[in-house]
mmCIF file of C-alpha atoms in Angstrom:
data_model
loop_
_atom_site.group_PDB
_atom_site.id
_atom_site.type_symbol
_atom_site.label_atom_id
_atom_site.label_comp_id
_atom_site.label_asym_id
_atom_site.label_seq_id
_atom_site.Cartn_x
_atom_site.Cartn_y
_atom_site.Cartn_z
ATOM 1 C CA UNK A 1 0.000 0.000 0.000
ATOM 2 C CA UNK A 2 2.403 2.617 1.153
ATOM 3 C CA UNK A 3 5.441 1.297 -0.639
ATOM 4 C CA UNK A 4 3.644 -0.166 -3.635
ATOM 5 C CA UNK A 5 0.138 0.405 -5.027
ATOM 6 C CA UNK A 6 -0.518 -3.343 -5.222
ATOM 7 C CA UNK A 7 0.255 -4.068 -1.576
ATOM 8 C CA UNK A 8 -2.075 -3.650 1.394
ATOM 9 C CA UNK A 9 -1.978 -2.450 4.962
ATOM 10 C CA UNK A 10 -0.513 -5.761 6.097
ATOM 11 C CA UNK A 11 2.517 -5.213 3.872
ATOM 12 C CA UNK A 12 3.122 -1.850 5.482
ATOM 13 C CA UNK A 13 2.841 -3.321 8.977
ATOM 14 C CA UNK A 14 5.317 -6.081 8.160
ATOM 15 C CA UNK A 15 7.905 -3.661 6.765
ATOM 16 C CA UNK A 16 11.055 -2.982 8.805
ATOM 17 C CA UNK A 17 10.631 0.049 11.020
ATOM 18 C CA UNK A 18 6.839 -0.226 11.219
ATOM 19 C CA UNK A 19 6.701 -2.787 14.030
ATOM 20 C CA UNK A 20 5.107 -0.300 16.432
ATOM 21 C CA UNK A 21 1.998 0.047 14.255
ATOM 22 C CA UNK A 22 -1.022 -2.233 14.310
ATOM 23 C CA UNK A 23 -3.210 -3.030 11.322
ATOM 24 C CA UNK A 24 -6.156 -0.657 10.942
ATOM 25 C CA UNK A 25 -9.442 -2.301 9.966
ATOM 26 C CA UNK A 26 -10.614 -1.514 6.451
ATOM 27 C CA UNK A 27 -14.044 -0.487 7.734
ATOM 28 C CA UNK A 28 -12.403 2.138 9.933
ATOM 29 C CA UNK A 29 -10.314 3.498 7.067
ATOM 30 C CA UNK A 30 -13.287 3.821 4.727
ATOM 31 C CA UNK A 31 -15.526 5.572 7.273
ATOM 32 C CA UNK A 32 -15.200 9.273 6.479
ATOM 33 C CA UNK A 33 -16.241 10.239 9.993
ATOM 34 C CA UNK A 34 -13.012 8.731 11.353
ATOM 35 C CA UNK A 35 -10.978 10.906 8.979
ATOM 36 C CA UNK A 36 -12.580 14.221 9.927
ATOM 37 C CA UNK A 37 -10.137 17.124 9.755
ATOM 38 C CA UNK A 38 -7.237 15.162 8.286
ATOM 39 C CA UNK A 39 -7.694 16.590 4.791
ATOM 40 C CA UNK A 40 -6.108 19.846 5.967
ATOM 41 C CA UNK A 41 -3.088 18.086 7.512
ATOM 42 C CA UNK A 42 -2.148 15.819 4.615
ATOM 43 C CA UNK A 43 -0.873 16.897 1.204
ATOM 44 C CA UNK A 44 -2.550 15.135 -1.746
ATOM 45 C CA UNK A 45 -5.123 13.880 0.767
ATOM 46 C CA UNK A 46 -7.480 12.148 -1.663
ATOM 47 C CA UNK A 47 -4.684 10.447 -3.583
ATOM 48 C CA UNK A 48 -3.088 9.374 -0.306
ATOM 49 C CA UNK A 49 -6.385 7.952 0.918
ATOM 50 C CA UNK A 50 -6.859 6.057 -2.349
ATOM 51 C CA UNK A 51 -3.386 4.589 -1.941
ATOM 52 C CA UNK A 52 -4.091 3.558 1.647
ATOM 53 C CA UNK A 53 -7.386 1.893 0.671
ATOM 54 C CA UNK A 54 -5.890 0.209 -2.418
ATOM 55 C CA UNK A 55 -7.969 2.047 -5.016
ATOM 56 C CA UNK A 56 -5.213 4.307 -6.327
ATOM 57 C CA UNK A 57 -5.057 4.298 -10.139
ATOM 58 C CA UNK A 58 -3.526 7.676 -11.011
ATOM 59 C CA UNK A 59 -0.911 7.617 -13.759
ATOM 60 C CA UNK A 60 1.800 10.008 -12.543
ATOM 61 C CA UNK A 61 5.551 10.442 -12.714
ATOM 62 C CA UNK A 62 7.912 8.971 -10.149
ATOM 63 C CA UNK A 63 8.447 12.240 -8.281
ATOM 64 C CA UNK A 64 4.743 12.818 -7.672
ATOM 65 C CA UNK A 65 4.250 9.150 -6.842
ATOM 66 C CA UNK A 66 6.913 9.452 -4.166
ATOM 67 C CA UNK A 67 5.180 12.496 -2.694
ATOM 68 C CA UNK A 68 1.837 10.699 -2.635
ATOM 69 C CA UNK A 69 3.377 7.665 -0.922
ATOM 70 C CA UNK A 70 4.920 9.952 1.687
ATOM 71 C CA UNK A 71 1.534 11.568 2.277
ATOM 72 C CA UNK A 72 -0.076 8.127 2.503
ATOM 73 C CA UNK A 73 2.351 7.110 5.269
ATOM 74 C CA UNK A 74 1.593 10.318 7.123
ATOM 75 C CA UNK A 75 -2.165 9.816 6.725
ATOM 76 C CA UNK A 76 -1.941 6.249 7.983
ATOM 77 C CA UNK A 77 -0.016 7.430 11.054
ATOM 78 C CA UNK A 78 -2.576 10.098 11.919
ATOM 79 C CA UNK A 79 -5.466 7.663 11.501
ATOM 80 C CA UNK A 80 -3.524 5.111 13.556
ATOM 81 C CA UNK A 81 -3.390 7.510 16.531
ATOM 82 C CA UNK A 82 -7.190 7.627 16.488
ATOM 83 C CA UNK A 83 -7.714 3.934 15.851
ATOM 84 C CA UNK A 84 -5.616 2.684 18.778
ATOM 85 C CA UNK A 85 -7.935 4.468 21.232
ATOM 86 C CA UNK A 86 -10.926 2.427 20.011
ATOM 87 C CA UNK A 87 -11.887 -0.938 21.465
ATOM 88 C CA UNK A 88 -10.526 -2.832 18.457
ATOM 89 C CA UNK A 89 -7.350 -0.790 18.339
ATOM 90 C CA UNK A 90 -6.671 -1.152 22.061
ATOM 91 C CA UNK A 91 -7.084 -4.915 21.743
ATOM 92 C CA UNK A 92 -4.521 -5.136 18.950
ATOM 93 C CA UNK A 93 -2.005 -2.945 20.735
ATOM 94 C CA UNK A 94 -2.550 -4.937 23.926
ATOM 95 C CA UNK A 95 -1.466 -8.128 22.178
ATOM 96 C CA UNK A 96 1.696 -6.432 20.922
ATOM 97 C CA UNK A 97 2.362 -5.088 24.415
ATOM 98 C CA UNK A 98 2.036 -8.529 25.994
ATOM 99 C CA UNK A 99 4.479 -9.975 23.459
ATOM 100 C CA UNK A 100 6.980 -7.198 24.140
ATOM 101 C CA UNK A 101 6.927 -5.906 20.551
ATOM 102 C CA UNK A 102 7.677 -2.384 21.749
ATOM 103 C CA UNK A 103 10.725 -3.362 23.769
ATOM 104 C CA UNK A 104 11.604 -3.695 27.437
ATOM 105 C CA UNK A 105 12.521 -1.091 30.029
ATOM 106 C CA UNK A 106 16.314 -0.563 30.259
ATOM 107 C CA UNK A 107 16.075 0.284 33.965
ATOM 108 C CA UNK A 108 17.542 -2.570 36.002
ATOM 109 C CA UNK A 109 15.015 -2.377 38.843
ATOM 110 C CA UNK A 110 12.092 -2.655 36.399
ATOM 111 C CA UNK A 111 13.229 -6.200 35.574
ATOM 112 C CA UNK A 112 12.598 -5.933 31.808
ATOM 113 C CA UNK A 113 9.079 -4.551 32.118
ATOM 114 C CA UNK A 114 7.351 -4.111 28.763
ATOM 115 C CA UNK A 115 7.119 -0.662 27.159
ATOM 116 C CA UNK A 116 4.408 1.179 25.241
ATOM 117 C CA UNK A 117 4.882 3.748 22.453
ATOM 118 C CA UNK A 118 3.624 7.225 23.213
ATOM 119 C CA UNK A 119 3.829 10.741 21.869
ATOM 120 C CA UNK A 120 4.742 13.916 23.719
ATOM 121 C CA UNK A 121 2.252 15.852 21.595
ATOM 122 C CA UNK A 122 -0.819 15.166 19.464
ATOM 123 C CA UNK A 123 0.379 17.448 16.682
ATOM 124 C CA UNK A 124 2.595 16.044 13.939
ATOM 125 C CA UNK A 125 6.236 17.106 13.476
ATOM 126 C CA UNK A 126 6.673 18.170 17.098
ATOM 127 C CA UNK A 127 8.596 15.274 18.644
ATOM 128 C CA UNK A 128 9.547 11.690 17.874
ATOM 129 C CA UNK A 129 7.928 8.694 19.549
ATOM 130 C CA UNK A 130 8.969 7.741 23.099
ATOM 131 C CA UNK A 131 8.564 4.506 25.042
ATOM 132 C CA UNK A 132 6.663 4.532 28.331
ATOM 133 C CA UNK A 133 7.326 2.143 31.225
ATOM 134 C CA UNK A 134 4.353 1.646 33.554
ATOM 135 C CA UNK A 135 6.577 0.332 36.377
ATOM 136 C CA UNK A 136 8.872 3.326 36.807
ATOM 137 C CA UNK A 137 6.513 5.732 34.970
ATOM 138 C CA UNK A 138 9.342 7.150 32.896
ATOM 139 C CA UNK A 139 10.014 7.673 29.188
ATOM 140 C CA UNK A 140 12.827 6.287 27.051
ATOM 141 C CA UNK A 141 14.086 6.687 23.508
ATOM 142 C CA UNK A 142 13.729 3.678 21.176
ATOM 143 C CA UNK A 143 16.937 1.690 20.758
ATOM 144 C CA UNK A 144 16.621 1.216 17.015
ATOM 145 C CA UNK A 145 17.208 4.112 14.642
ATOM 146 C CA UNK A 146 14.337 2.725 12.534
ATOM 147 C CA UNK A 147 11.932 3.550 15.335
ATOM 148 C CA UNK A 148 13.549 6.650 16.802
ATOM 149 C CA UNK A 149 12.413 8.817 13.874
ATOM 150 C CA UNK A 150 8.722 7.828 13.984
ATOM 151 C CA UNK A 151 6.474 10.800 14.681
ATOM 152 C CA UNK A 152 5.033 10.683 18.192
ATOM 153 C CA UNK A 153 1.703 12.022 16.899
ATOM 154 C CA UNK A 154 1.104 8.619 15.257
ATOM 155 C CA UNK A 155 0.414 7.264 18.765
ATOM 156 C CA UNK A 156 -0.770 10.366 20.597
ATOM 157 C CA UNK A 157 -0.204 11.422 24.178
ATOM 158 C CA UNK A 158 -3.244 9.627 25.665
ATOM 159 C CA UNK A 159 -2.991 6.085 24.310
ATOM 160 C CA UNK A 160 -1.060 4.427 27.167
ATOM 161 C CA UNK A 161 -3.278 6.075 29.794
ATOM 162 C CA UNK A 162 -6.450 4.921 28.045
ATOM 163 C CA UNK A 163 -5.067 1.389 27.748
ATOM 164 C CA UNK A 164 -4.497 1.092 31.496
ATOM 165 C CA UNK A 165 -7.872 2.671 32.232
ATOM 166 C CA UNK A 166 -9.591 -0.001 30.123
ATOM 167 C CA UNK A 167 -7.350 -2.826 31.397
ATOM 168 C CA UNK A 168 -6.494 -1.843 35.004
ATOM 169 C CA UNK A 169 -5.417 -5.407 35.841
ATOM 170 C CA UNK A 170 -2.396 -4.854 33.568
ATOM 171 C CA UNK A 171 -1.022 -1.993 35.655
ATOM 172 C CA UNK A 172 2.228 -3.408 37.075
ATOM 173 C CA UNK A 173 3.371 -2.972 40.641
ATOM 174 C CA UNK A 174 5.362 0.224 40.904
ATOM 175 C CA UNK A 175 9.102 -0.105 41.240
ATOM 176 C CA UNK A 176 10.217 1.530 44.503
ATOM 177 C CA UNK A 177 13.728 0.077 44.571
ATOM 178 C CA UNK A 178 16.489 2.658 44.296
ATOM 179 C CA UNK A 179 20.206 2.354 43.721
ATOM 180 C CA UNK A 180 22.226 2.830 46.908
ATOM 181 C CA UNK A 181 25.774 4.151 46.410
ATOM 182 C CA UNK A 182 28.389 2.159 48.291
ATOM 183 C CA UNK A 183 32.166 2.222 48.775
ATOM 184 C CA UNK A 184 33.765 -1.170 49.445
ATOM 185 C CA UNK A 185 30.373 -2.493 50.486
ATOM 186 C CA UNK A 186 29.571 0.376 52.868
ATOM 187 C CA UNK A 187 26.758 2.779 52.111
ATOM 188 C CA UNK A 188 27.784 6.355 51.396
ATOM 189 C CA UNK A 189 26.921 8.504 54.407
ATOM 190 C CA UNK A 190 23.547 10.160 53.925
ATOM 191 C CA UNK A 191 24.771 13.464 55.383
ATOM 192 C CA UNK A 192 27.594 13.621 52.842
ATOM 193 C CA UNK A 193 25.179 12.988 50.003
ATOM 194 C CA UNK A 194 22.842 15.669 51.363
ATOM 195 C CA UNK A 195 25.716 18.132 51.659
ATOM 196 C CA UNK A 196 26.738 17.545 48.032
ATOM 197 C CA UNK A 197 23.143 18.112 46.987
ATOM 198 C CA UNK A 198 22.935 21.343 48.973
ATOM 199 C CA UNK A 199 26.225 22.638 47.554
ATOM 200 C CA UNK A 200 25.060 21.894 44.037
ATOM 201 C CA UNK A 201 21.725 23.662 44.571
ATOM 202 C CA UNK A 202 23.473 26.665 46.170
ATOM 203 C CA UNK A 203 25.824 26.982 43.193
ATOM 204 C CA UNK A 204 22.871 26.775 40.811
ATOM 205 C CA UNK A 205 21.048 29.488 42.754
ATOM 206 C CA UNK A 206 24.129 31.725 42.774
ATOM 207 C CA UNK A 207 24.422 31.280 39.023
ATOM 208 C CA UNK A 208 20.802 32.328 38.501
ATOM 209 C CA UNK A 209 21.262 35.342 40.788
ATOM 210 C CA UNK A 210 24.377 36.377 38.904
ATOM 211 C CA UNK A 211 22.512 36.266 35.611
ATOM 212 C CA UNK A 212 19.758 38.401 37.170
ATOM 213 C CA UNK A 213 22.343 40.918 38.408
ATOM 214 C CA UNK A 214 21.856 39.952 42.055
ATOM 215 C CA UNK A 215 25.120 38.269 42.939
ATOM 216 C CA UNK A 216 24.689 39.009 46.689
ATOM 217 C CA UNK A 217 21.160 40.329 47.278
ATOM 218 C CA UNK A 218 21.482 40.121 51.076
ATOM 219 C CA UNK A 219 24.501 42.440 51.477
ATOM 220 C CA UNK A 220 23.999 46.138 52.247
ATOM 221 C CA UNK A 221 25.440 48.908 50.052
ATOM 222 C CA UNK A 222 28.853 50.140 51.219
ATOM 223 C CA UNK A 223 27.673 53.665 52.174
ATOM 224 C CA UNK A 224 24.708 52.352 54.137
ATOM 225 C CA UNK A 225 26.857 49.845 55.989
ATOM 226 C CA UNK A 226 29.440 52.550 56.959
ATOM 227 C CA UNK A 227 26.672 54.846 58.137
ATOM 228 C CA UNK A 228 25.218 52.159 60.371
ATOM 229 C CA UNK A 229 28.618 51.520 61.917
ATOM 230 C CA UNK A 230 29.122 55.232 62.718
ATOM 231 C CA UNK A 231 25.714 55.386 64.373
ATOM 232 C CA UNK A 232 26.565 52.390 66.502
ATOM 233 C CA UNK A 233 29.821 54.054 67.640
ATOM 234 C CA UNK A 234 28.006 57.264 68.578
ATOM 235 C CA UNK A 235 25.432 55.353 70.586
ATOM 236 C CA UNK A 236 28.214 53.570 72.460
ATOM 237 C CA UNK A 237 30.012 56.733 73.724
ATOM 238 C CA UNK A 238 29.736 57.464 77.423
ATOM 239 C CA UNK A 239 29.282 53.881 78.543
ATOM 240 C CA UNK A 240 31.791 51.416 79.811
ATOM 241 C CA UNK A 241 31.900 47.739 78.940
ATOM 242 C CA UNK A 242 29.336 46.977 81.669
ATOM 243 C CA UNK A 243 26.894 49.609 80.545
ATOM 244 C CA UNK A 244 27.832 52.190 83.265
ATOM 245 C CA UNK A 245 28.211 55.863 82.343
ATOM 246 C CA UNK A 246 31.754 57.254 82.303
ATOM 247 C CA UNK A 247 32.378 60.903 82.844
ATOM 248 C CA UNK A 248 34.970 63.069 81.138
ATOM 249 C CA UNK A 249 37.172 63.032 84.227
ATOM 250 C CA UNK A 250 36.835 59.328 84.864
ATOM 251 C CA UNK A 251 40.030 57.362 85.293
ATOM 252 C CA UNK A 252 40.318 54.409 83.026
ATOM 253 C CA UNK A 253 41.756 51.457 84.834
ATOM 254 C CA UNK A 254 44.420 49.515 83.135
#
């Protein structure tokens, strides 16, 4: 379909680099309601749709054919983001998730938990696809370069959340294990780690203050500080160290 006019959706799904996609039902593709608004986002929309649905019969040169095939891939991706939030689509993606088709979490404490593809935005050409781990609730980049350039909008930002809402029994137990730094088998002192953290945060704050022109916002101006010192000296005249008044003729004991 997308690489050749005589091939179908299944051929596209089986192509290298398209393993994250599931096969969209033909009934869904031919229902115009499901394609609402996509005509403004896809160049050569009608030709691309004909190519996706295997009814393309336009006689065109190779350059235009390449552009139409590119648009067809983009159209399929946008429709795919909508399809995988339906009951049928969630079921197909669930099977791929169970088989680990999307990869496994690289975090050691997640014990190879399965990942799900997700987008950071629902608008195309914003960011590439990421992989979500339900155990540590973090995102990772795909390992393969074939997958790392897939548009995240082809999966949307809500898919993984909808999947676990529909299938709550699949939500894995959260990973609370954390790496503990040790030296020769002894844990690094918590106070030392806290001190390093505080020093780092203080340096970051000083850097931000310097950029804002407030290198030392708590120090008084030089003139004001000198004035305060003079006032303190004046207030202290006439009193001894114990607070008793000393006259002009008083004898100061050595």
